[in-house]
Coordinates of C-alpha atoms in Angstrom, one line a residue:
M955 CA 0.0 0.0 0.0
G956 CA 2.7 2.4 1.0
S957 CA 4.7 2.0 -2.2
S958 CA 1.6 2.3 -4.5
M959 CA 0.6 5.5 -2.7
G960 CA 4.1 6.7 -3.2
T961 CA 3.9 6.0 -6.9
A962 CA 0.5 7.7 -7.2
S963 CA 1.9 10.8 -5.4
K964 CA 4.9 10.9 -7.7
A965 CA 2.7 10.6 -10.8
L966 CA 0.3 13.3 -9.6
S967 CA 3.2 15.6 -8.6
L968 CA 4.3 15.6 -12.3
L969 CA 1.0 17.3 -13.2
N970 CA 2.0 20.3 -11.1
Y971 CA 4.7 21.3 -13.6
F972 CA 2.2 22.0 -16.3
S973 CA 0.9 25.6 -16.3
R974 CA -0.5 28.3 -18.6
A975 CA 3.1 29.4 -19.3
T976 CA 4.3 25.8 -19.9
P977 CA 1.4 23.8 -21.3
Q978 CA 3.7 21.2 -23.0
I979 CA 6.8 19.6 -21.4
G980 CA 9.2 17.0 -22.8
L981 CA 10.3 13.9 -21.0
S982 CA 13.8 15.1 -20.2
E983 CA 12.6 18.4 -18.9
L984 CA 10.0 16.7 -16.6
A985 CA 12.8 14.5 -15.3
R986 CA 15.0 17.5 -14.6
L987 CA 12.1 19.5 -13.0
S988 CA 11.0 16.6 -10.8
G989 CA 14.5 15.3 -9.9
L990 CA 13.4 11.7 -10.8
N991 CA 15.3 9.6 -13.3
K992 CA 14.0 9.5 -16.9
A993 CA 13.0 5.9 -16.8
T994 CA 10.8 6.5 -13.7
V995 CA 9.2 9.6 -15.3
H996 CA 8.5 7.7 -18.5
R997 CA 6.8 4.9 -16.6
L998 CA 4.7 7.3 -14.6
L999 CA 3.7 9.3 -17.7
A1000 CA 2.7 6.1 -19.4
E1001 CA 0.3 5.3 -16.5
L1002 CA -1.1 8.8 -16.5
A1003 CA -1.6 8.6 -20.3
A1004 CA -3.4 5.3 -20.0
H1005 CA -6.1 7.0 -17.9
G1006 CA -6.3 10.1 -20.1
F1007 CA -4.5 12.5 -17.7
V1008 CA -1.7 13.3 -20.2
E1009 CA -1.2 12.9 -23.9
Q1010 CA 1.7 13.3 -26.3
V1011 CA 1.6 15.9 -29.0
G1012 CA 3.7 17.2 -31.9
T1013 CA 6.9 15.9 -33.5
G1014 CA 8.8 16.3 -30.2
R1015 CA 6.3 14.0 -28.5
E1016 CA 6.0 16.5 -25.7
Y1017 CA 3.3 15.9 -23.0
R1018 CA 0.3 18.0 -22.2
L1019 CA -2.7 17.6 -19.9
G1020 CA -5.2 15.1 -21.3
P1021 CA -9.0 15.0 -21.7
A1022 CA -9.7 13.3 -18.4
F1023 CA -9.5 16.7 -16.7
L1024 CA -12.4 18.0 -18.8
R1025 CA -14.7 15.2 -17.5
L1026 CA -13.6 15.7 -13.9
A1027 CA -13.9 19.5 -14.1
A1028 CA -17.5 19.1 -15.5
L1029 CA -18.4 16.8 -12.6
R1030 CA -16.9 19.2 -10.1
E1031 CA -18.8 22.2 -11.6
N1032 CA -22.0 20.2 -11.3
Q1033 CA -21.3 19.3 -7.7
V1034 CA -19.9 22.7 -6.5
P1035 CA -22.2 25.4 -7.8
M1036 CA -20.7 28.9 -8.0
R1037 CA -23.1 30.5 -5.5
E1038 CA -22.3 27.8 -2.9
V1039 CA -18.5 28.3 -3.4
A1040 CA -18.9 32.1 -3.2
L1041 CA -21.1 31.9 0.0
Q1042 CA -18.6 29.8 1.8
Q1043 CA -15.7 32.2 1.0
L1044 CA -17.9 35.2 1.8
T1045 CA -18.9 33.8 5.2
E1046 CA -15.2 33.2 6.1
L1047 CA -14.3 36.7 4.8
S1048 CA -17.1 38.4 6.8
D1049 CA -16.2 36.5 9.9
A1050 CA -12.5 37.5 9.5
T1051 CA -13.1 41.2 8.9
G1052 CA -16.3 41.8 10.9
E1053 CA -17.9 43.5 7.9
T1054 CA -20.3 42.8 5.0
A1055 CA -18.8 40.7 2.2
H1056 CA -20.4 40.2 -1.2
M1057 CA -19.6 38.8 -4.6
S1058 CA -21.2 40.0 -7.9
L1059 CA -21.0 38.8 -11.5
L1060 CA -20.8 40.8 -14.7
N1061 CA -24.1 40.8 -16.5
G1062 CA -23.9 42.9 -19.6
D1063 CA -22.8 46.3 -18.5
V1064 CA -23.7 46.0 -14.8
L1065 CA -22.9 43.7 -11.9
S1066 CA -25.5 41.4 -10.4
N1067 CA -25.2 40.5 -6.7
L1068 CA -24.6 36.7 -6.5
A1069 CA -24.2 36.2 -2.7
Y1070 CA -23.4 38.1 0.5
A1071 CA -22.6 37.5 4.1
Y1072 CA -23.0 39.6 7.2
S1073 CA -21.0 39.7 10.4
N1074 CA -22.7 40.0 13.8
R1075 CA -19.7 41.7 15.4
H1076 CA -21.2 45.2 15.2
G1077 CA -24.7 46.7 15.7
T1078 CA -24.5 48.5 12.4
M1079 CA -23.5 47.0 9.1
V1080 CA -23.8 47.6 5.4
M1081 CA -27.0 45.9 4.1
M1082 CA -27.3 44.2 0.7
E1083 CA -30.3 43.2 -1.4
D1084 CA -30.8 39.9 -3.2
A1085 CA -29.9 40.3 -6.9
E1086 CA -29.0 43.9 -6.3
V1087 CA -27.6 45.6 -9.4
L1088 CA -24.3 47.4 -9.0
E1089 CA -23.2 50.0 -11.6
L1090 CA -19.6 49.8 -12.8
H1091 CA -18.6 53.4 -12.4
S1092 CA -20.0 54.0 -8.9
T1093 CA -18.9 50.9 -6.9
G1094 CA -15.6 49.4 -5.8
S1095 CA -16.6 46.1 -7.5
G1096 CA -17.3 47.9 -10.7
L1097 CA -14.0 49.7 -10.7
A1098 CA -12.2 46.5 -10.1
V1099 CA -13.9 44.9 -13.1
L1100 CA -13.2 47.9 -15.3
A1101 CA -9.5 47.8 -14.4
Y1102 CA -9.3 44.3 -15.7
S1103 CA -11.6 44.5 -18.7
P1104 CA -10.7 45.0 -22.4
A1105 CA -10.3 48.6 -23.4
S1106 CA -13.2 48.3 -25.8
F1107 CA -15.5 47.4 -22.9
V1108 CA -14.2 50.3 -20.8
D1109 CA -14.8 52.7 -23.7
E1110 CA -18.4 51.4 -24.2
T1111 CA -19.2 51.6 -20.5
L1112 CA -17.8 55.1 -20.0
A1113 CA -19.4 56.4 -23.1
R1114 CA -22.9 56.0 -21.6
P1115 CA -24.4 58.6 -19.3
L1116 CA -23.0 57.9 -15.8
S1117 CA -25.6 58.6 -13.1
A1118 CA -24.7 60.1 -9.7
R1119 CA -26.1 57.9 -6.9
T1120 CA -24.6 60.1 -4.2
S1121 CA -22.7 63.4 -4.0
Q1122 CA -19.5 61.4 -4.0
T1123 CA -20.2 59.3 -7.2
I1124 CA -17.5 59.9 -9.8
T1125 CA -19.3 60.6 -13.1
D1126 CA -16.4 62.0 -15.2
P1127 CA -15.1 59.3 -17.5
A1128 CA -11.6 60.8 -17.5
E1129 CA -11.5 60.7 -13.7
I1130 CA -12.6 57.1 -13.7
R1131 CA -9.9 56.2 -16.3
A1132 CA -7.3 57.8 -14.2
L1133 CA -8.1 55.4 -11.3
L1134 CA -7.7 52.2 -13.4
P1135 CA -3.8 52.0 -13.6
S1136 CA -3.4 52.1 -9.8
I1137 CA -6.1 49.5 -9.4
R1138 CA -4.3 47.2 -11.8
A1139 CA -1.0 47.9 -10.0
E1140 CA -2.5 46.9 -6.6
G1141 CA -5.2 44.4 -7.6
I1142 CA -7.7 46.1 -5.3
A1143 CA -10.2 48.9 -6.0
T1144 CA -11.6 51.2 -3.4
S1145 CA -14.8 53.4 -3.5
T1146 CA -15.8 55.8 -0.8
G1147 CA -19.5 56.9 -0.9
G1148 CA -19.8 56.2 -4.6
F1149 CA -22.8 53.9 -4.3
E1150 CA -24.1 54.6 -0.8
E1151 CA -23.3 57.5 1.5
D1152 CA -20.8 56.8 4.3
V1153 CA -19.9 53.4 2.9
I1154 CA -16.3 52.4 1.9
S1155 CA -15.9 49.4 -0.3
H1156 CA -12.8 47.4 -1.2
A1157 CA -13.0 45.0 -4.1
V1158 CA -10.9 42.4 -6.0
P1159 CA -11.7 41.0 -9.4
I1160 CA -12.6 37.3 -10.0
F1161 CA -11.3 35.6 -13.1
D1162 CA -12.5 32.6 -15.3
T1163 CA -10.5 29.8 -17.0
R1164 CA -9.3 32.2 -19.7
S1165 CA -8.2 34.9 -17.2
A1166 CA -11.1 37.1 -18.2
C1167 CA -12.7 39.2 -15.4
I1168 CA -16.2 37.8 -14.6
G1169 CA -17.0 39.8 -11.5
A1170 CA -15.6 40.9 -8.1
M1171 CA -15.5 40.0 -4.4
A1172 CA -15.8 43.0 -2.0
V1173 CA -16.0 44.0 1.6
A1174 CA -18.2 47.0 2.5
A1175 CA -17.9 48.9 5.8
P1176 CA -19.2 52.1 7.3
V1177 CA -16.6 54.9 6.7
S1178 CA -16.8 55.8 10.5
R1179 CA -15.3 52.3 11.3
M1180 CA -12.4 52.5 8.9
T1181 CA -9.1 52.6 10.6
D1182 CA -5.7 51.9 9.0
T1183 CA -5.6 48.6 10.8
L1184 CA -9.1 47.5 9.6
R1185 CA -8.2 48.7 6.1
M1186 CA -5.1 46.5 5.9
M1187 CA -6.9 43.5 7.4
I1188 CA -9.7 43.9 4.8
R1189 CA -7.1 44.1 2.0
D1190 CA -5.3 41.0 3.2
K1191 CA -8.3 38.8 3.8
L1192 CA -10.1 40.0 0.7
M1193 CA -7.2 39.3 -1.6
A1194 CA -6.7 35.9 -0.1
H1195 CA -10.4 34.9 -0.4
A1196 CA -10.8 36.4 -3.9
R1197 CA -7.7 34.5 -5.2
Q1198 CA -9.1 31.3 -3.5
T1199 CA -12.5 31.8 -5.1
T1200 CA -11.0 32.2 -8.6
R1201 CA -8.9 29.1 -8.0
I1202 CA -11.8 26.9 -6.7
L1203 CA -13.9 28.0 -9.7
G1204 CA -11.1 26.9 -12.0
G1205 CA -10.0 30.3 -13.0
F1206 CA -6.6 32.0 -13.3
P1207 CA -5.6 35.6 -12.6
P1208 CA -3.8 37.1 -15.6
G1209 CA 0.0 37.2 -15.6
S1210 CA -0.2 40.9 -14.9
F1211 CA -2.2 40.4 -11.7
P1212 CA 0.0 41.5 -8.7
S1213 CA 1.2 39.1 -6.1
Y1214 CA 0.2 40.3 -2.6
E1215 CA 2.0 39.7 0.6
P1216 CA -0.1 39.9 3.8
Q1217 CA 0.8 42.8 6.1
N1218 CA 2.4 41.4 9.3
L1219 CA 1.2 44.4 11.2
L1220 CA -2.3 43.0 11.0
Q1221 CA -1.6 39.6 12.2
N1222 CA -0.3 41.1 15.4
E1223 CA -3.2 43.4 16.0
A1224 CA -6.1 41.2 14.7

């Protein structure tokens, strides 16, 4: 039993070397990367190929992931619906930050609220509505989506009349465009009072299998409660849970998406 499990682990570990950057890998390269000898790697790959997990392609007979993953991915998608995944992550995020967490999906030129979770830590909290529609220009989630959307989509969105929901809503297209580079640099968008007075929202984009932005995960809190410590905690927890949600849903952040190191300051004060 022990040796067969060891063999299975070795075979499965080879799959981790495939990525979007290296979708095809030759036998010698896999042996080098794994530190296993070439004969062992060849035997493991033959077993994986027999079950459809890898296949050989091209004149160089390089290996790539096989069709078995499509079947398994379809089964998982059927068993782990998006809303259920989102709700679990949002509940953890809300518990960790003590604030309202929500996730919305792009639906045409607006965002539709998919799920949300409340924390019972405070007497006052930001309230959400089921299937609430969030505009792209007036919300943290919308700005996060715009920052990671194709230029043509941004142009179309900002060419429409932009309504002012509050006195703080930014309705000048040039001003909104000016925010997008820094959002892309940080991976997090912030909106203060743009959608609802006295509410500050932090949001991180969610990506699909083609690294296209399909929506955003956000934490909304009363402005009066926002301290530097809470702000850093929200950014840390939100980035971690948004990345995890993208991963569980089978998506990939684009190569340009920034890596994010948690702020140690928070861990001490939380």
